Amino acid sequence: ETGVTQSPTHLIKTRGQQVTLRCSSQSGHNTVSWYQQALGQGPQFIFQYYREEENGRGNFPPRFSGLQFPNYSSELNVNALELDDSALYLCASSLWAGTNEKLFFGSGTQLSVL
Amino acid sequence: SQELEQSPQSLIVQEGKNLTINCTSSKTLYGLYWYKQKYGEGLIFLMMLQKGGEEKSHEKITAKLDEKKQQSSLHITASQPSHAGIYLCGAANSGNTPLVFGKGTRLSVIA
């Protein structure tokens, strides 16, 4: 068990709705990265937050946004949901930003968009 | 951008048999990470390799990075049902770029 917790574990939404996913990082970790994993694919990097600031972003549209709080927990928000947003969303925390320090992953949130 | 190719895509082995999973990069790797994922769950860190020719072992799993740092292999000796899952390799071009993952190799171990 990594100490990274994500909520909710499962979520069903309809197209056009908005969703917020939450992540509590491992104690002492100030960096959180979010990944999207579609069925049968590897995780795709969405963005990273370090000390409450976005610190890098993958090839995802602006309707994917995030926040990091002073306690280093994080949220991923997705607006105007599309069917292709159906995926497992993974949060990973690490000690340092901008390095390939070992990532500690949560168990993910399975999002289904109908 | 960097791409990682994993082979095979899936593997079914009999308990007790050895197996190898490969990960090939289109570019020289800064570091290569192996993770294991149980279906629909998060990733568990296995090993990290950074130096050309490096080899690391943990219990019955051995990972190697070739001298050119473009290919890695993961070898499991005497496979057990607990080894079943999806094995993912992840890598980056430098210490300041996010990890890019391969599509994974789905391993099933049958009695």
mmCIF file of N, CA and C in Angstrom, chain A residues 2-103:
data_model
loop_
_atom_site.group_PDB
_atom_site.id
_atom_site.type_symbol
_atom_site.label_atom_id
_atom_site.label_comp_id
_atom_site.label_asym_id
_atom_site.label_seq_id
_atom_site.Cartn_x
_atom_site.Cartn_y
_atom_site.Cartn_z
ATOM 1 N N THR A 2 0.540 2.258 -0.841
ATOM 2 C CA THR A 2 1.434 3.389 -1.038
ATOM 3 C C THR A 2 1.140 4.569 -0.138
ATOM 4 N N GLY A 3 -0.033 4.666 0.457
ATOM 5 C CA GLY A 3 -0.367 5.843 1.240
ATOM 6 C C GLY A 3 -1.003 6.936 0.418
ATOM 7 N N VAL A 4 -1.174 6.725 -0.875
ATOM 8 C CA VAL A 4 -1.874 7.684 -1.737
ATOM 9 C C VAL A 4 -3.314 7.214 -1.870
ATOM 10 N N THR A 5 -4.239 8.085 -1.506
ATOM 11 C CA THR A 5 -5.647 7.692 -1.567
ATOM 12 C C THR A 5 -6.405 8.552 -2.560
ATOM 13 N N GLN A 6 -7.292 7.921 -3.306
ATOM 14 C CA GLN A 6 -8.084 8.610 -4.304
ATOM 15 C C GLN A 6 -9.565 8.371 -4.039
ATOM 16 N N SER A 7 -10.361 9.404 -4.337
ATOM 17 C CA SER A 7 -11.810 9.248 -4.198
ATOM 18 C C SER A 7 -12.532 10.021 -5.289
ATOM 19 N N PRO A 8 -13.692 9.539 -5.729
ATOM 20 C CA PRO A 8 -14.246 8.225 -5.386
ATOM 21 C C PRO A 8 -13.521 7.115 -6.146
ATOM 22 N N THR A 9 -13.852 5.875 -5.876
ATOM 23 C CA THR A 9 -13.208 4.763 -6.589
ATOM 24 C C THR A 9 -13.866 4.551 -7.948
ATOM 25 N N HIS A 10 -15.167 4.775 -8.013
ATOM 26 C CA HIS A 10 -15.906 4.638 -9.262
ATOM 27 C C HIS A 10 -16.876 5.797 -9.408
ATOM 28 N N LEU A 11 -17.132 6.171 -10.654
ATOM 29 C CA LEU A 11 -18.006 7.305 -10.921
ATOM 30 C C LEU A 11 -18.647 7.134 -12.295
ATOM 31 N N ILE A 12 -19.944 7.404 -12.355
ATOM 32 C CA ILE A 12 -20.631 7.368 -13.651
ATOM 33 C C ILE A 12 -21.228 8.748 -13.910
ATOM 34 N N LYS A 13 -20.915 9.312 -15.065
ATOM 35 C CA LYS A 13 -21.405 10.627 -15.444
ATOM 36 C C LYS A 13 -21.973 10.548 -16.851
ATOM 37 N N THR A 14 -22.713 11.581 -17.216
ATOM 38 C CA THR A 14 -23.212 11.646 -18.588
ATOM 39 C C THR A 14 -22.456 12.728 -19.352
ATOM 40 N N ARG A 15 -22.462 12.597 -20.642
ATOM 41 C CA ARG A 15 -21.767 13.531 -21.531
ATOM 42 C C ARG A 15 -22.194 14.965 -21.238
ATOM 43 N N GLY A 16 -21.210 15.870 -21.170
ATOM 44 C CA GLY A 16 -21.497 17.276 -20.912
ATOM 45 C C GLY A 16 -21.394 17.675 -19.447
ATOM 46 N N GLN A 17 -21.433 16.697 -18.562
ATOM 47 C CA GLN A 17 -21.342 17.020 -17.136
ATOM 48 C C GLN A 17 -19.907 17.348 -16.748
ATOM 49 N N GLN A 18 -19.760 17.766 -15.497
ATOM 50 C CA GLN A 18 -18.453 18.092 -14.945
ATOM 51 C C GLN A 18 -18.148 17.105 -13.816
ATOM 52 N N VAL A 19 -16.862 16.844 -13.588
ATOM 53 C CA VAL A 19 -16.495 15.891 -12.539
ATOM 54 C C VAL A 19 -15.259 16.402 -11.792
ATOM 55 N N THR A 20 -15.195 16.085 -10.508
ATOM 56 C CA THR A 20 -14.024 16.408 -9.681
ATOM 57 C C THR A 20 -13.523 15.135 -9.023
ATOM 58 N N LEU A 21 -12.254 14.851 -9.222
ATOM 59 C CA LEU A 21 -11.615 13.687 -8.609
ATOM 60 C C LEU A 21 -10.609 14.188 -7.586
ATOM 61 N N ARG A 22 -10.456 13.436 -6.500
ATOM 62 C CA ARG A 22 -9.619 13.890 -5.399
ATOM 63 C C ARG A 22 -8.491 12.913 -5.092
ATOM 64 N N CYS A 23 -7.397 13.485 -4.568
ATOM 65 C CA CYS A 23 -6.217 12.679 -4.280
ATOM 66 C C CYS A 23 -5.520 13.222 -3.044
ATOM 67 N N SER A 24 -5.221 12.336 -2.110
ATOM 68 C CA SER A 24 -4.401 12.695 -0.959
ATOM 69 C C SER A 24 -3.036 12.054 -1.134
ATOM 70 N N SER A 25 -2.008 12.869 -1.129
ATOM 71 C CA SER A 25 -0.675 12.341 -1.406
ATOM 72 C C SER A 25 -0.080 11.673 -0.166
ATOM 73 N N GLN A 26 0.982 10.940 -0.407
ATOM 74 C CA GLN A 26 1.685 10.284 0.692
ATOM 75 C C GLN A 26 2.307 11.351 1.588
ATOM 76 N N SER A 27 2.340 11.074 2.866
ATOM 77 C CA SER A 27 2.878 12.015 3.836
ATOM 78 C C SER A 27 4.299 12.433 3.452
ATOM 79 N N GLY A 28 4.557 13.734 3.443
ATOM 80 C CA GLY A 28 5.884 14.239 3.123
ATOM 81 C C GLY A 28 6.112 14.523 1.661
ATOM 82 N N HIS A 29 5.168 14.126 0.802
ATOM 83 C CA HIS A 29 5.310 14.350 -0.642
ATOM 84 C C HIS A 29 4.651 15.666 -1.030
ATOM 85 N N ASN A 30 5.402 16.536 -1.762
ATOM 86 C CA ASN A 30 4.848 17.824 -2.134
ATOM 87 C C ASN A 30 4.472 17.915 -3.609
ATOM 88 N N THR A 31 4.580 16.821 -4.319
ATOM 89 C CA THR A 31 4.327 16.814 -5.758
ATOM 90 C C THR A 31 3.279 15.764 -6.100
ATOM 91 N N VAL A 32 2.320 16.174 -6.917
ATOM 92 C CA VAL A 32 1.274 15.252 -7.352
ATOM 93 C C VAL A 32 1.170 15.286 -8.878
ATOM 94 N N SER A 33 1.134 14.115 -9.482
ATOM 95 C CA SER A 33 0.949 13.999 -10.925
ATOM 96 C C SER A 33 -0.337 13.245 -11.192
ATOM 97 N N TRP A 34 -1.016 13.627 -12.255
ATOM 98 C CA TRP A 34 -2.248 12.947 -12.653
ATOM 99 C C TRP A 34 -2.034 12.267 -14.009
ATOM 100 N N TYR A 35 -2.561 11.066 -14.111
ATOM 101 C CA TYR A 35 -2.466 10.294 -15.348
ATOM 102 C C TYR A 35 -3.850 9.774 -15.729
ATOM 103 N N GLN A 36 -4.079 9.660 -17.029
ATOM 104 C CA GLN A 36 -5.291 9.041 -17.554
ATOM 105 C C GLN A 36 -4.912 7.725 -18.214
ATOM 106 N N GLN A 37 -5.592 6.652 -17.853
ATOM 107 C CA GLN A 37 -5.308 5.354 -18.457
ATOM 108 C C GLN A 37 -6.576 4.792 -19.100
ATOM 109 N N ALA A 38 -6.613 4.829 -20.408
ATOM 110 C CA ALA A 38 -7.731 4.235 -21.137
ATOM 111 C C ALA A 38 -7.562 2.715 -21.151
ATOM 112 N N LEU A 39 -8.630 2.018 -21.393
ATOM 113 C CA LEU A 39 -8.617 0.553 -21.367
ATOM 114 C C LEU A 39 -7.585 -0.001 -22.354
ATOM 115 N N GLY A 40 -6.708 -0.848 -21.869
ATOM 116 C CA GLY A 40 -5.714 -1.471 -22.740
ATOM 117 C C GLY A 40 -4.529 -0.587 -23.103
ATOM 118 N N GLN A 41 -4.439 0.580 -22.495
ATOM 119 C CA GLN A 41 -3.350 1.514 -22.792
ATOM 120 C C GLN A 41 -2.508 1.765 -21.546
ATOM 121 N N GLY A 42 -1.340 2.359 -21.763
ATOM 122 C CA GLY A 42 -0.534 2.792 -20.634
ATOM 123 C C GLY A 42 -1.030 4.135 -20.119
ATOM 124 N N PRO A 43 -0.659 4.507 -18.917
ATOM 125 C CA PRO A 43 -1.059 5.811 -18.377
ATOM 126 C C PRO A 43 -0.494 6.961 -19.212
ATOM 127 N N GLN A 44 -1.333 7.981 -19.435
ATOM 128 C CA GLN A 44 -0.925 9.184 -20.165
ATOM 129 C C GLN A 44 -0.860 10.346 -19.179
ATOM 130 N N PHE A 45 0.260 11.079 -19.213
ATOM 131 C CA PHE A 45 0.468 12.194 -18.285
ATOM 132 C C PHE A 45 -0.491 13.342 -18.593
ATOM 133 N N ILE A 46 -1.217 13.801 -17.549
ATOM 134 C CA ILE A 46 -2.138 14.940 -17.723
ATOM 135 C C ILE A 46 -1.438 16.217 -17.272
ATOM 136 N N PHE A 47 -1.066 16.285 -16.010
ATOM 137 C CA PHE A 47 -0.293 17.403 -15.483
ATOM 138 C C PHE A 47 0.283 17.052 -14.124
ATOM 139 N N GLN A 48 1.162 17.946 -13.662
ATOM 140 C CA GLN A 48 1.799 17.784 -12.368
ATOM 141 C C GLN A 48 1.646 19.082 -11.571
ATOM 142 N N TYR A 49 1.464 18.939 -10.264
ATOM 143 C CA TYR A 49 1.405 20.080 -9.369
ATOM 144 C C TYR A 49 2.504 19.984 -8.336
ATOM 145 N N TYR A 50 3.170 21.114 -8.150
ATOM 146 C CA TYR A 50 4.250 21.202 -7.172
ATOM 147 C C TYR A 50 4.031 22.468 -6.369
ATOM 148 N N ARG A 51 3.885 22.304 -5.062
ATOM 149 C CA ARG A 51 3.665 23.452 -4.174
ATOM 150 C C ARG A 51 2.575 24.373 -4.699
ATOM 151 N N GLU A 52 1.455 23.782 -5.061
ATOM 152 C CA GLU A 52 0.223 24.467 -5.442
ATOM 153 C C GLU A 52 0.259 25.121 -6.820
ATOM 154 N N GLU A 53 1.328 24.899 -7.583
ATOM 155 C CA GLU A 53 1.425 25.471 -8.928
ATOM 156 C C GLU A 53 1.513 24.344 -9.952
ATOM 157 N N GLU A 54 0.911 24.566 -11.124
ATOM 158 C CA GLU A 54 1.054 23.577 -12.199
ATOM 159 C C GLU A 54 2.508 23.585 -12.670
ATOM 160 N N ASN A 55 3.078 22.394 -12.778
ATOM 161 C CA ASN A 55 4.505 22.261 -13.078
ATOM 162 C C ASN A 55 4.730 21.331 -14.263
ATOM 163 N N GLY A 56 3.971 21.512 -15.294
ATOM 164 C CA GLY A 56 4.106 20.650 -16.464
ATOM 165 C C GLY A 56 2.755 20.090 -16.834
ATOM 166 N N ARG A 57 2.520 19.991 -18.131
ATOM 167 C CA ARG A 57 1.228 19.536 -18.626
ATOM 168 C C ARG A 57 1.410 18.680 -19.866
ATOM 169 N N GLY A 58 0.624 17.641 -19.964
ATOM 170 C CA GLY A 58 0.652 16.789 -21.142
ATOM 171 C C GLY A 58 -0.299 17.318 -22.199
ATOM 172 N N ASN A 59 -0.560 16.503 -23.202
ATOM 173 C CA ASN A 59 -1.380 16.917 -24.332
ATOM 174 C C ASN A 59 -2.872 16.729 -24.041
ATOM 175 N N PHE A 60 -3.369 17.495 -23.107
ATOM 176 C CA PHE A 60 -4.782 17.443 -22.743
ATOM 177 C C PHE A 60 -5.389 18.840 -22.868
ATOM 178 N N PRO A 61 -6.666 18.912 -23.287
ATOM 179 C CA PRO A 61 -7.299 20.230 -23.492
ATOM 180 C C PRO A 61 -7.517 20.962 -22.179
ATOM 181 N N PRO A 62 -7.793 22.277 -22.254
ATOM 182 C CA PRO A 62 -7.958 23.100 -21.050
ATOM 183 C C PRO A 62 -9.135 22.683 -20.173
ATOM 184 N N ARG A 63 -10.069 21.904 -20.708
ATOM 185 C CA ARG A 63 -11.190 21.484 -19.850
ATOM 186 C C ARG A 63 -10.736 20.495 -18.765
ATOM 187 N N PHE A 64 -9.485 20.056 -18.867
ATOM 188 C CA PHE A 64 -8.854 19.291 -17.781
ATOM 189 C C PHE A 64 -8.075 20.309 -16.951
ATOM 190 N N SER A 65 -8.465 20.475 -15.710
ATOM 191 C CA SER A 65 -7.764 21.433 -14.855
ATOM 192 C C SER A 65 -7.549 20.811 -13.485
ATOM 193 N N GLY A 66 -6.676 21.442 -12.714
ATOM 194 C CA GLY A 66 -6.370 20.862 -11.425
ATOM 195 C C GLY A 66 -6.112 21.914 -10.369
ATOM 196 N N LEU A 67 -5.993 21.418 -9.172
ATOM 197 C CA LEU A 67 -5.658 22.263 -8.026
ATOM 198 C C LEU A 67 -4.796 21.449 -7.089
ATOM 199 N N GLN A 68 -3.901 22.144 -6.380
ATOM 200 C CA GLN A 68 -3.215 21.496 -5.267
ATOM 201 C C GLN A 68 -3.378 22.397 -4.059
ATOM 202 N N PHE A 69 -3.632 21.818 -2.924
ATOM 203 C CA PHE A 69 -3.916 22.567 -1.706
ATOM 204 C C PHE A 69 -2.684 22.641 -0.812
ATOM 205 N N PRO A 70 -2.710 23.539 0.196
ATOM 206 C CA PRO A 70 -1.534 23.686 1.067
ATOM 207 C C PRO A 70 -1.093 22.384 1.730
ATOM 208 N N ASN A 71 -2.015 21.455 1.936
ATOM 209 C CA ASN A 71 -1.615 20.168 2.524
ATOM 210 C C ASN A 71 -1.151 19.180 1.459
ATOM 211 N N TYR A 72 -0.999 19.669 0.214
ATOM 212 C CA TYR A 72 -0.497 18.914 -0.950
ATOM 213 C C TYR A 72 -1.498 17.921 -1.523
ATOM 214 N N SER A 73 -2.704 17.868 -0.980
ATOM 215 C CA SER A 73 -3.730 17.070 -1.646
ATOM 216 C C SER A 73 -4.104 17.774 -2.948
ATOM 217 N N SER A 74 -4.780 17.057 -3.817
ATOM 218 C CA SER A 74 -5.007 17.606 -5.154
ATOM 219 C C SER A 74 -6.375 17.223 -5.689
ATOM 220 N N GLU A 75 -6.846 18.010 -6.632
ATOM 221 C CA GLU A 75 -8.083 17.715 -7.356
ATOM 222 C C GLU A 75 -7.831 17.760 -8.844
ATOM 223 N N LEU A 76 -8.542 16.905 -9.559
ATOM 224 C CA LEU A 76 -8.565 16.951 -11.025
ATOM 225 C C LEU A 76 -10.007 17.252 -11.420
ATOM 226 N N ASN A 77 -10.199 18.301 -12.193
ATOM 227 C CA ASN A 77 -11.524 18.680 -12.663
ATOM 228 C C ASN A 77 -11.602 18.493 -14.170
ATOM 229 N N VAL A 78 -12.685 17.913 -14.611
ATOM 230 C CA VAL A 78 -12.907 17.769 -16.045
ATOM 231 C C VAL A 78 -14.277 18.341 -16.367
ATOM 232 N N ASN A 79 -14.298 19.334 -17.248
ATOM 233 C CA ASN A 79 -15.557 19.958 -17.676
ATOM 234 C C ASN A 79 -16.020 19.368 -18.994
ATOM 235 N N ALA A 80 -17.300 19.560 -19.276
ATOM 236 C CA ALA A 80 -17.872 19.153 -20.568
ATOM 237 C C ALA A 80 -17.420 17.747 -20.950
ATOM 238 N N LEU A 81 -17.729 16.798 -20.096
ATOM 239 C CA LEU A 81 -17.275 15.414 -20.293
ATOM 240 C C LEU A 81 -17.659 14.870 -21.656
ATOM 241 N N GLU A 82 -16.717 14.124 -22.231
ATOM 242 C CA GLU A 82 -16.938 13.432 -23.502
ATOM 243 C C GLU A 82 -16.835 11.927 -23.265
ATOM 244 N N LEU A 83 -17.388 11.162 -24.192
ATOM 245 C CA LEU A 83 -17.369 9.701 -24.032
ATOM 246 C C LEU A 83 -15.937 9.175 -23.906
ATOM 247 N N ASP A 84 -15.014 9.798 -24.653
ATOM 248 C CA ASP A 84 -13.606 9.356 -24.630
ATOM 249 C C ASP A 84 -12.897 9.658 -23.318
ATOM 250 N N ASP A 85 -13.550 10.396 -22.434
ATOM 251 C CA ASP A 85 -12.948 10.661 -21.125
ATOM 252 C C ASP A 85 -13.098 9.462 -20.194
ATOM 253 N N SER A 86 -13.853 8.474 -20.616
ATOM 254 C CA SER A 86 -14.002 7.251 -19.818
ATOM 255 C C SER A 86 -12.644 6.589 -19.691
ATOM 256 N N ALA A 87 -12.188 6.425 -18.454
ATOM 257 C CA ALA A 87 -10.836 5.896 -18.227
ATOM 258 C C ALA A 87 -10.611 5.729 -16.731
ATOM 259 N N LEU A 88 -9.469 5.137 -16.400
ATOM 260 C CA LEU A 88 -8.993 5.084 -15.015
ATOM 261 C C LEU A 88 -8.093 6.295 -14.818
ATOM 262 N N TYR A 89 -8.397 7.116 -13.817
ATOM 263 C CA TYR A 89 -7.584 8.297 -13.526
ATOM 264 C C TYR A 89 -6.722 8.004 -12.310
ATOM 265 N N LEU A 90 -5.422 8.129 -12.524
ATOM 266 C CA LEU A 90 -4.455 7.787 -11.502
ATOM 267 C C LEU A 90 -3.749 9.026 -10.992
ATOM 268 N N CYS A 91 -3.585 9.061 -9.704
ATOM 269 C CA CYS A 91 -2.842 10.131 -9.060
ATOM 270 C C CYS A 91 -1.560 9.506 -8.521
ATOM 271 N N ALA A 92 -0.448 10.221 -8.644
ATOM 272 C CA ALA A 92 0.817 9.725 -8.122
ATOM 273 C C ALA A 92 1.515 10.847 -7.369
ATOM 274 N N SER A 93 2.064 10.532 -6.221
ATOM 275 C CA SER A 93 2.803 11.553 -5.480
ATOM 276 C C SER A 93 4.280 11.201 -5.452
ATOM 277 N N SER A 94 5.095 12.224 -5.266
ATOM 278 C CA SER A 94 6.540 12.015 -5.188
ATOM 279 C C SER A 94 7.139 13.104 -4.311
ATOM 280 N N LEU A 95 8.389 12.853 -3.917
ATOM 281 C CA LEU A 95 9.063 13.774 -3.006
ATOM 282 C C LEU A 95 9.432 15.094 -3.666
ATOM 283 N N TRP A 96 9.855 15.008 -4.937
ATOM 284 C CA TRP A 96 10.356 16.186 -5.630
ATOM 285 C C TRP A 96 9.679 16.350 -6.969
ATOM 286 N N ALA A 97 9.583 17.568 -7.421
ATOM 287 C CA ALA A 97 9.022 17.855 -8.729
ATOM 288 C C ALA A 97 10.127 17.881 -9.761
ATOM 289 N N GLY A 98 9.747 17.634 -10.997
ATOM 290 C CA GLY A 98 10.683 17.800 -12.103
ATOM 291 C C GLY A 98 11.771 16.752 -12.157
ATOM 292 N N THR A 99 11.652 15.738 -11.361
ATOM 293 C CA THR A 99 12.631 14.653 -11.465
ATOM 294 C C THR A 99 11.877 13.361 -11.655
ATOM 295 N N ASN A 100 12.567 12.339 -11.963
ATOM 296 C CA ASN A 100 11.913 11.047 -12.084
ATOM 297 C C ASN A 100 12.054 10.240 -10.808
ATOM 298 N N GLU A 101 11.877 10.940 -9.721
ATOM 299 C CA GLU A 101 11.795 10.272 -8.433
ATOM 300 C C GLU A 101 10.697 9.215 -8.504
ATOM 301 N N LYS A 102 10.865 8.175 -7.747
ATOM 302 C CA LYS A 102 9.885 7.101 -7.743
ATOM 303 C C LYS A 102 8.494 7.664 -7.469
ATOM 304 N N LEU A 103 7.540 7.252 -8.293
ATOM 305 C CA LEU A 103 6.159 7.693 -8.140
ATOM 306 C C LEU A 103 5.383 6.681 -7.309
#
